Amino acid sequence: RNGKKVAVIGSGPAGLSCAGDLVKMGYDVTIFEAFHVAGGVLVYGIPEFRLPKSLVQKEIEGLLAQGVEIRTNMVIGKVLTIDEIFQEGYSAVFIGSGAGLPSFMNIPGENLNGVYSANEFLTRINLMKAYKEDSSTPIKRGKNVAVVGGGNVAMDAARSALRLGAEKVYIVYRRSEAEMPARLEEIHHAKEEGIIFKLLTNPTAIIGTDDGWVKGMECVEMELGEPDASGRRSSVPK
């Protein structure tokens, strides 16, 4: 031990990796986690069928055994400020708070009941077990589910919806399969499980019932244009 303390904010992959390296170098490390359990996106975002929580727990137990302290229910900025952390004697602070804010399409109908961000949908399933019959905040189970996007998170949401009992699950993506940011194996697994891919399709409005529940989605056909800043071909209405 070198006598110096380091605070790590966030117990996701970055925070756990940082803590693991620092404790080996002799630092006293404390992880501050906003949620009631450690693991970050590994426990709230990635479904059990893709990453068993027991494996994440084994990694966390390994850190605890090396002397890393984990403090949960610590929303830094509210419970403690960065200044207060330094006042507690920490020499440095590593911020690995993740990219947890969802990105919406800003189209009509996004505030209808039954419309979720992928973040909320996956967190409620993985962390809050909202699929259980006795859940205090049950999740809506749809027979027909549309997931907008083509990344790994979209594949996780689609495959989770299938496991919740959906009869048909659609991936709605504005570009072609070649531009999908999801890993090839994730796309392969989704297809194997029967996920329906609606490519070159872009939602323009979500349609609701009179009592405020989602019942459909209005889309337009797209075609590929020139590459954009990300290097992928942009999509424009056909």
PDB file of N, CA, C and O in Angstrom, residues 164-212:
ATOM      1  N   LEU A 164     -40.063 -11.896 -23.126  1.00  0.00           N
ATOM      2  CA  LEU A 164     -41.198 -11.461 -22.302  1.00  0.00           C
ATOM      3  C   LEU A 164     -42.530 -11.915 -22.893  1.00  0.00           C
ATOM      4  O   LEU A 164     -43.583 -11.608 -22.344  1.00  0.00           O
ATOM      5  N   GLY A 165     -42.487 -12.615 -24.022  1.00  0.00           N
ATOM      6  CA  GLY A 165     -43.708 -13.182 -24.583  1.00  0.00           C
ATOM      7  C   GLY A 165     -44.229 -12.528 -25.842  1.00  0.00           C
ATOM      8  O   GLY A 165     -45.331 -12.858 -26.297  1.00  0.00           O
ATOM      9  N   ALA A 166     -43.470 -11.600 -26.424  1.00  0.00           N
ATOM     10  CA  ALA A 166     -43.932 -10.967 -27.665  1.00  0.00           C
ATOM     11  C   ALA A 166     -44.017 -11.999 -28.786  1.00  0.00           C
ATOM     12  O   ALA A 166     -43.175 -12.886 -28.895  1.00  0.00           O
ATOM     13  N   GLU A 167     -45.066 -11.864 -29.617  1.00  0.00           N
ATOM     14  CA  GLU A 167     -45.238 -12.783 -30.747  1.00  0.00           C
ATOM     15  C   GLU A 167     -44.417 -12.342 -31.953  1.00  0.00           C
ATOM     16  O   GLU A 167     -43.865 -13.163 -32.677  1.00  0.00           O
ATOM     17  N   LYS A 168     -44.346 -11.038 -32.162  1.00  0.00           N
ATOM     18  CA  LYS A 168     -43.547 -10.490 -33.257  1.00  0.00           C
ATOM     19  C   LYS A 168     -42.741  -9.312 -32.736  1.00  0.00           C
ATOM     20  O   LYS A 168     -43.284  -8.419 -32.097  1.00  0.00           O
ATOM     21  N   VAL A 169     -41.443  -9.332 -33.031  1.00  0.00           N
ATOM     22  CA  VAL A 169     -40.568  -8.224 -32.648  1.00  0.00           C
ATOM     23  C   VAL A 169     -39.853  -7.726 -33.901  1.00  0.00           C
ATOM     24  O   VAL A 169     -39.280  -8.517 -34.652  1.00  0.00           O
ATOM     25  N   TYR A 170     -39.909  -6.415 -34.107  1.00  0.00           N
ATOM     26  CA  TYR A 170     -39.314  -5.797 -35.294  1.00  0.00           C
ATOM     27  C   TYR A 170     -38.136  -4.912 -34.892  1.00  0.00           C
ATOM     28  O   TYR A 170     -38.219  -4.160 -33.915  1.00  0.00           O
ATOM     29  N   ILE A 171     -37.051  -5.017 -35.646  1.00  0.00           N
ATOM     30  CA  ILE A 171     -35.971  -4.027 -35.581  1.00  0.00           C
ATOM     31  C   ILE A 171     -36.232  -3.053 -36.715  1.00  0.00           C
ATOM     32  O   ILE A 171     -36.273  -3.444 -37.888  1.00  0.00           O
ATOM     33  N   VAL A 172     -36.451  -1.796 -36.384  1.00  0.00           N
ATOM     34  CA  VAL A 172     -36.723  -0.762 -37.385  1.00  0.00           C
ATOM     35  C   VAL A 172     -35.480   0.122 -37.472  1.00  0.00           C
ATOM     36  O   VAL A 172     -35.121   0.810 -36.512  1.00  0.00           O
ATOM     37  N   TYR A 173     -34.824   0.091 -38.628  1.00  0.00           N
ATOM     38  CA  TYR A 173     -33.538   0.783 -38.765  1.00  0.00           C
ATOM     39  C   TYR A 173     -33.509   1.554 -40.078  1.00  0.00           C
ATOM     40  O   TYR A 173     -33.876   1.030 -41.122  1.00  0.00           O
ATOM     41  N   ARG A 174     -33.028   2.789 -39.994  1.00  0.00           N
ATOM     42  CA  ARG A 174     -33.129   3.695 -41.148  1.00  0.00           C
ATOM     43  C   ARG A 174     -32.099   3.425 -42.238  1.00  0.00           C
ATOM     44  O   ARG A 174     -32.251   3.908 -43.361  1.00  0.00           O
ATOM     45  N   ARG A 175     -31.040   2.692 -41.913  1.00  0.00           N
ATOM     46  CA  ARG A 175     -30.031   2.358 -42.916  1.00  0.00           C
ATOM     47  C   ARG A 175     -30.161   0.880 -43.309  1.00  0.00           C
ATOM     48  O   ARG A 175     -31.110   0.211 -42.929  1.00  0.00           O
ATOM     49  N   SER A 176     -29.179   0.371 -44.049  1.00  0.00           N
ATOM     50  CA  SER A 176     -29.188  -1.042 -44.432  1.00  0.00           C
ATOM     51  C   SER A 176     -28.402  -1.850 -43.400  1.00  0.00           C
ATOM     52  O   SER A 176     -27.764  -1.291 -42.496  1.00  0.00           O
ATOM     53  N   GLU A 177     -28.415  -3.161 -43.556  1.00  0.00           N
ATOM     54  CA  GLU A 177     -27.723  -4.025 -42.586  1.00  0.00           C
ATOM     55  C   GLU A 177     -26.222  -3.747 -42.551  1.00  0.00           C
ATOM     56  O   GLU A 177     -25.583  -3.852 -41.496  1.00  0.00           O
ATOM     57  N   ALA A 178     -25.654  -3.364 -43.681  1.00  0.00           N
ATOM     58  CA  ALA A 178     -24.206  -3.106 -43.750  1.00  0.00           C
ATOM     59  C   ALA A 178     -23.792  -1.957 -42.829  1.00  0.00           C
ATOM     60  O   ALA A 178     -22.640  -1.910 -42.366  1.00  0.00           O
ATOM     61  N   GLU A 179     -24.697  -1.032 -42.571  1.00  0.00           N
ATOM     62  CA  GLU A 179     -24.381   0.130 -41.719  1.00  0.00           C
ATOM     63  C   GLU A 179     -24.716  -0.104 -40.249  1.00  0.00           C
ATOM     64  O   GLU A 179     -24.459   0.760 -39.415  1.00  0.00           O
ATOM     65  N   MET A 180     -25.295  -1.227 -39.914  1.00  0.00           N
ATOM     66  CA  MET A 180     -25.697  -1.477 -38.525  1.00  0.00           C
ATOM     67  C   MET A 180     -24.480  -1.482 -37.596  1.00  0.00           C
ATOM     68  O   MET A 180     -23.510  -2.193 -37.863  1.00  0.00           O
ATOM     69  N   PRO A 181     -24.531  -0.725 -36.507  1.00  0.00           N
ATOM     70  CA  PRO A 181     -23.393  -0.709 -35.583  1.00  0.00           C
ATOM     71  C   PRO A 181     -23.320  -1.940 -34.671  1.00  0.00           C
ATOM     72  O   PRO A 181     -22.302  -2.150 -34.012  1.00  0.00           O
ATOM     73  N   ALA A 182     -24.372  -2.743 -34.613  1.00  0.00           N
ATOM     74  CA  ALA A 182     -24.350  -3.931 -33.762  1.00  0.00           C
ATOM     75  C   ALA A 182     -23.294  -4.921 -34.247  1.00  0.00           C
ATOM     76  O   ALA A 182     -22.966  -4.974 -35.439  1.00  0.00           O
ATOM     77  N   ARG A 183     -22.775  -5.698 -33.314  1.00  0.00           N
ATOM     78  CA  ARG A 183     -21.815  -6.738 -33.686  1.00  0.00           C
ATOM     79  C   ARG A 183     -22.515  -7.779 -34.554  1.00  0.00           C
ATOM     80  O   ARG A 183     -23.700  -8.056 -34.384  1.00  0.00           O
ATOM     81  N   LEU A 184     -21.749  -8.367 -35.476  1.00  0.00           N
ATOM     82  CA  LEU A 184     -22.325  -9.321 -36.427  1.00  0.00           C
ATOM     83  C   LEU A 184     -22.996 -10.493 -35.723  1.00  0.00           C
ATOM     84  O   LEU A 184     -24.060 -10.955 -36.139  1.00  0.00           O
ATOM     85  N   GLU A 185     -22.381 -10.964 -34.636  1.00  0.00           N
ATOM     86  CA  GLU A 185     -22.983 -12.110 -33.944  1.00  0.00           C
ATOM     87  C   GLU A 185     -24.305 -11.743 -33.273  1.00  0.00           C
ATOM     88  O   GLU A 185     -25.200 -12.583 -33.157  1.00  0.00           O
ATOM     89  N   GLU A 186     -24.432 -10.475 -32.842  1.00  0.00           N
ATOM     90  CA  GLU A 186     -25.694 -10.046 -32.223  1.00  0.00           C
ATOM     91  C   GLU A 186     -26.813 -10.022 -33.272  1.00  0.00           C
ATOM     92  O   GLU A 186     -27.950 -10.423 -32.993  1.00  0.00           O
ATOM     93  N   ILE A 187     -26.493  -9.540 -34.463  1.00  0.00           N
ATOM     94  CA  ILE A 187     -27.477  -9.537 -35.552  1.00  0.00           C
ATOM     95  C   ILE A 187     -27.845 -10.974 -35.919  1.00  0.00           C
ATOM     96  O   ILE A 187     -29.021 -11.305 -36.104  1.00  0.00           O
ATOM     97  N   HIS A 188     -26.833 -11.830 -35.979  1.00  0.00           N
ATOM     98  CA  HIS A 188     -27.043 -13.248 -36.310  1.00  0.00           C
ATOM     99  C   HIS A 188     -27.964 -13.919 -35.297  1.00  0.00           C
ATOM    100  O   HIS A 188     -28.925 -14.612 -35.661  1.00  0.00           O
ATOM    101  N   HIS A 189     -27.702 -13.687 -34.003  1.00  0.00           N
ATOM    102  CA  HIS A 189     -28.532 -14.304 -32.960  1.00  0.00           C
ATOM    103  C   HIS A 189     -29.969 -13.792 -33.022  1.00  0.00           C
ATOM    104  O   HIS A 189     -30.922 -14.552 -32.835  1.00  0.00           O
ATOM    105  N   ALA A 190     -30.111 -12.493 -33.280  1.00  0.00           N
ATOM    106  CA  ALA A 190     -31.463 -11.915 -33.363  1.00  0.00           C
ATOM    107  C   ALA A 190     -32.250 -12.555 -34.505  1.00  0.00           C
ATOM    108  O   ALA A 190     -33.427 -12.905 -34.353  1.00  0.00           O
ATOM    109  N   LYS A 191     -31.590 -12.722 -35.640  1.00  0.00           N
ATOM    110  CA  LYS A 191     -32.258 -13.361 -36.783  1.00  0.00           C
ATOM    111  C   LYS A 191     -32.611 -14.809 -36.461  1.00  0.00           C
ATOM    112  O   LYS A 191     -33.700 -15.288 -36.800  1.00  0.00           O
ATOM    113  N   GLU A 192     -31.691 -15.513 -35.814  1.00  0.00           N
ATOM    114  CA  GLU A 192     -31.925 -16.913 -35.432  1.00  0.00           C
ATOM    115  C   GLU A 192     -33.170 -17.052 -34.561  1.00  0.00           C
ATOM    116  O   GLU A 192     -33.894 -18.037 -34.648  1.00  0.00           O
ATOM    117  N   GLU A 193     -33.394 -16.045 -33.719  1.00  0.00           N
ATOM    118  CA  GLU A 193     -34.514 -16.104 -32.782  1.00  0.00           C
ATOM    119  C   GLU A 193     -35.818 -15.604 -33.394  1.00  0.00           C
ATOM    120  O   GLU A 193     -36.850 -15.598 -32.737  1.00  0.00           O
ATOM    121  N   GLY A 194     -35.761 -15.149 -34.648  1.00  0.00           N
ATOM    122  CA  GLY A 194     -36.990 -14.759 -35.327  1.00  0.00           C
ATOM    123  C   GLY A 194     -37.313 -13.283 -35.315  1.00  0.00           C
ATOM    124  O   GLY A 194     -38.432 -12.888 -35.668  1.00  0.00           O
ATOM    125  N   ILE A 195     -36.348 -12.442 -34.905  1.00  0.00           N
ATOM    126  CA  ILE A 195     -36.570 -10.994 -34.959  1.00  0.00           C
ATOM    127  C   ILE A 195     -36.718 -10.578 -36.424  1.00  0.00           C
ATOM    128  O   ILE A 195     -35.959 -11.019 -37.292  1.00  0.00           O
ATOM    129  N   ILE A 196     -37.706  -9.739 -36.705  1.00  0.00           N
ATOM    130  CA  ILE A 196     -37.980  -9.288 -38.074  1.00  0.00           C
ATOM    131  C   ILE A 196     -37.268  -7.950 -38.306  1.00  0.00           C
ATOM    132  O   ILE A 196     -37.462  -7.001 -37.546  1.00  0.00           O
ATOM    133  N   PHE A 197     -36.456  -7.881 -39.357  1.00  0.00           N
ATOM    134  CA  PHE A 197     -35.693  -6.663 -39.633  1.00  0.00           C
ATOM    135  C   PHE A 197     -36.399  -5.831 -40.702  1.00  0.00           C
ATOM    136  O   PHE A 197     -36.614  -6.291 -41.819  1.00  0.00           O
ATOM    137  N   LYS A 198     -36.781  -4.616 -40.330  1.00  0.00           N
ATOM    138  CA  LYS A 198     -37.371  -3.655 -41.268  1.00  0.00           C
ATOM    139  C   LYS A 198     -36.314  -2.586 -41.519  1.00  0.00           C
ATOM    140  O   LYS A 198     -36.181  -1.609 -40.774  1.00  0.00           O
ATOM    141  N   LEU A 199     -35.524  -2.802 -42.575  1.00  0.00           N
ATOM    142  CA  LEU A 199     -34.401  -1.924 -42.871  1.00  0.00           C
ATOM    143  C   LEU A 199     -34.808  -0.805 -43.832  1.00  0.00           C
ATOM    144  O   LEU A 199     -35.849  -0.868 -44.475  1.00  0.00           O
ATOM    145  N   LEU A 200     -33.963   0.235 -43.901  1.00  0.00           N
ATOM    146  CA  LEU A 200     -34.258   1.430 -44.703  1.00  0.00           C
ATOM    147  C   LEU A 200     -35.668   1.931 -44.392  1.00  0.00           C
ATOM    148  O   LEU A 200     -36.452   2.268 -45.268  1.00  0.00           O
ATOM    149  N   THR A 201     -35.965   1.957 -43.106  1.00  0.00           N
ATOM    150  CA  THR A 201     -37.286   2.354 -42.604  1.00  0.00           C
ATOM    151  C   THR A 201     -37.083   3.311 -41.441  1.00  0.00           C
ATOM    152  O   THR A 201     -36.332   3.003 -40.510  1.00  0.00           O
ATOM    153  N   ASN A 202     -37.741   4.456 -41.492  1.00  0.00           N
ATOM    154  CA  ASN A 202     -37.560   5.466 -40.446  1.00  0.00           C
ATOM    155  C   ASN A 202     -38.907   5.901 -39.875  1.00  0.00           C
ATOM    156  O   ASN A 202     -39.802   6.311 -40.629  1.00  0.00           O
ATOM    157  N   PRO A 203     -39.110   5.800 -38.553  1.00  0.00           N
ATOM    158  CA  PRO A 203     -40.375   6.228 -37.944  1.00  0.00           C
ATOM    159  C   PRO A 203     -40.551   7.740 -38.034  1.00  0.00           C
ATOM    160  O   PRO A 203     -39.594   8.496 -37.839  1.00  0.00           O
ATOM    161  N   THR A 204     -41.784   8.158 -38.338  1.00  0.00           N
ATOM    162  CA  THR A 204     -42.090   9.590 -38.357  1.00  0.00           C
ATOM    163  C   THR A 204     -43.114   9.967 -37.292  1.00  0.00           C
ATOM    164  O   THR A 204     -43.226  11.125 -36.920  1.00  0.00           O
ATOM    165  N   ALA A 205     -43.860   8.992 -36.791  1.00  0.00           N
ATOM    166  CA  ALA A 205     -44.839   9.253 -35.730  1.00  0.00           C
ATOM    167  C   ALA A 205     -45.228   7.941 -35.074  1.00  0.00           C
ATOM    168  O   ALA A 205     -45.236   6.882 -35.699  1.00  0.00           O
ATOM    169  N   ILE A 206     -45.527   8.018 -33.767  1.00  0.00           N
ATOM    170  CA  ILE A 206     -46.059   6.870 -33.031  1.00  0.00           C
ATOM    171  C   ILE A 206     -47.540   7.142 -32.811  1.00  0.00           C
ATOM    172  O   ILE A 206     -47.933   8.233 -32.368  1.00  0.00           O
ATOM    173  N   ILE A 207     -48.364   6.172 -33.158  1.00  0.00           N
ATOM    174  CA  ILE A 207     -49.823   6.349 -33.128  1.00  0.00           C
ATOM    175  C   ILE A 207     -50.380   5.737 -31.854  1.00  0.00           C
ATOM    176  O   ILE A 207     -49.978   4.633 -31.449  1.00  0.00           O
ATOM    177  N   GLY A 208     -51.316   6.450 -31.224  1.00  0.00           N
ATOM    178  CA  GLY A 208     -51.866   5.977 -29.964  1.00  0.00           C
ATOM    179  C   GLY A 208     -53.376   5.797 -29.980  1.00  0.00           C
ATOM    180  O   GLY A 208     -54.066   6.254 -30.901  1.00  0.00           O
ATOM    181  N   THR A 209     -53.867   5.111 -28.953  1.00  0.00           N
ATOM    182  CA  THR A 209     -55.304   4.925 -28.764  1.00  0.00           C
ATOM    183  C   THR A 209     -55.876   6.157 -28.073  1.00  0.00           C
ATOM    184  O   THR A 209     -55.139   7.038 -27.618  1.00  0.00           O
ATOM    185  N   ASP A 210     -57.197   6.196 -27.951  1.00  0.00           N
ATOM    186  CA  ASP A 210     -57.850   7.333 -27.305  1.00  0.00           C
ATOM    187  C   ASP A 210     -57.468   7.458 -25.832  1.00  0.00           C
ATOM    188  O   ASP A 210     -57.484   8.556 -25.272  1.00  0.00           O
ATOM    189  N   ASP A 211     -57.134   6.304 -25.216  1.00  0.00           N
ATOM    190  CA  ASP A 211     -56.773   6.365 -23.792  1.00  0.00           C
ATOM    191  C   ASP A 211     -55.257   6.438 -23.566  1.00  0.00           C
ATOM    192  O   ASP A 211     -54.770   6.202 -22.454  1.00  0.00           O
ATOM    193  N   GLY A 212     -54.506   6.767 -24.636  1.00  0.00           N
ATOM    194  CA  GLY A 212     -53.096   7.105 -24.452  1.00  0.00           C
ATOM    195  C   GLY A 212     -52.084   5.988 -24.544  1.00  0.00           C
ATOM    196  O   GLY A 212     -50.935   6.163 -24.131  1.00  0.00           O
TER     197      GLY A 212
END
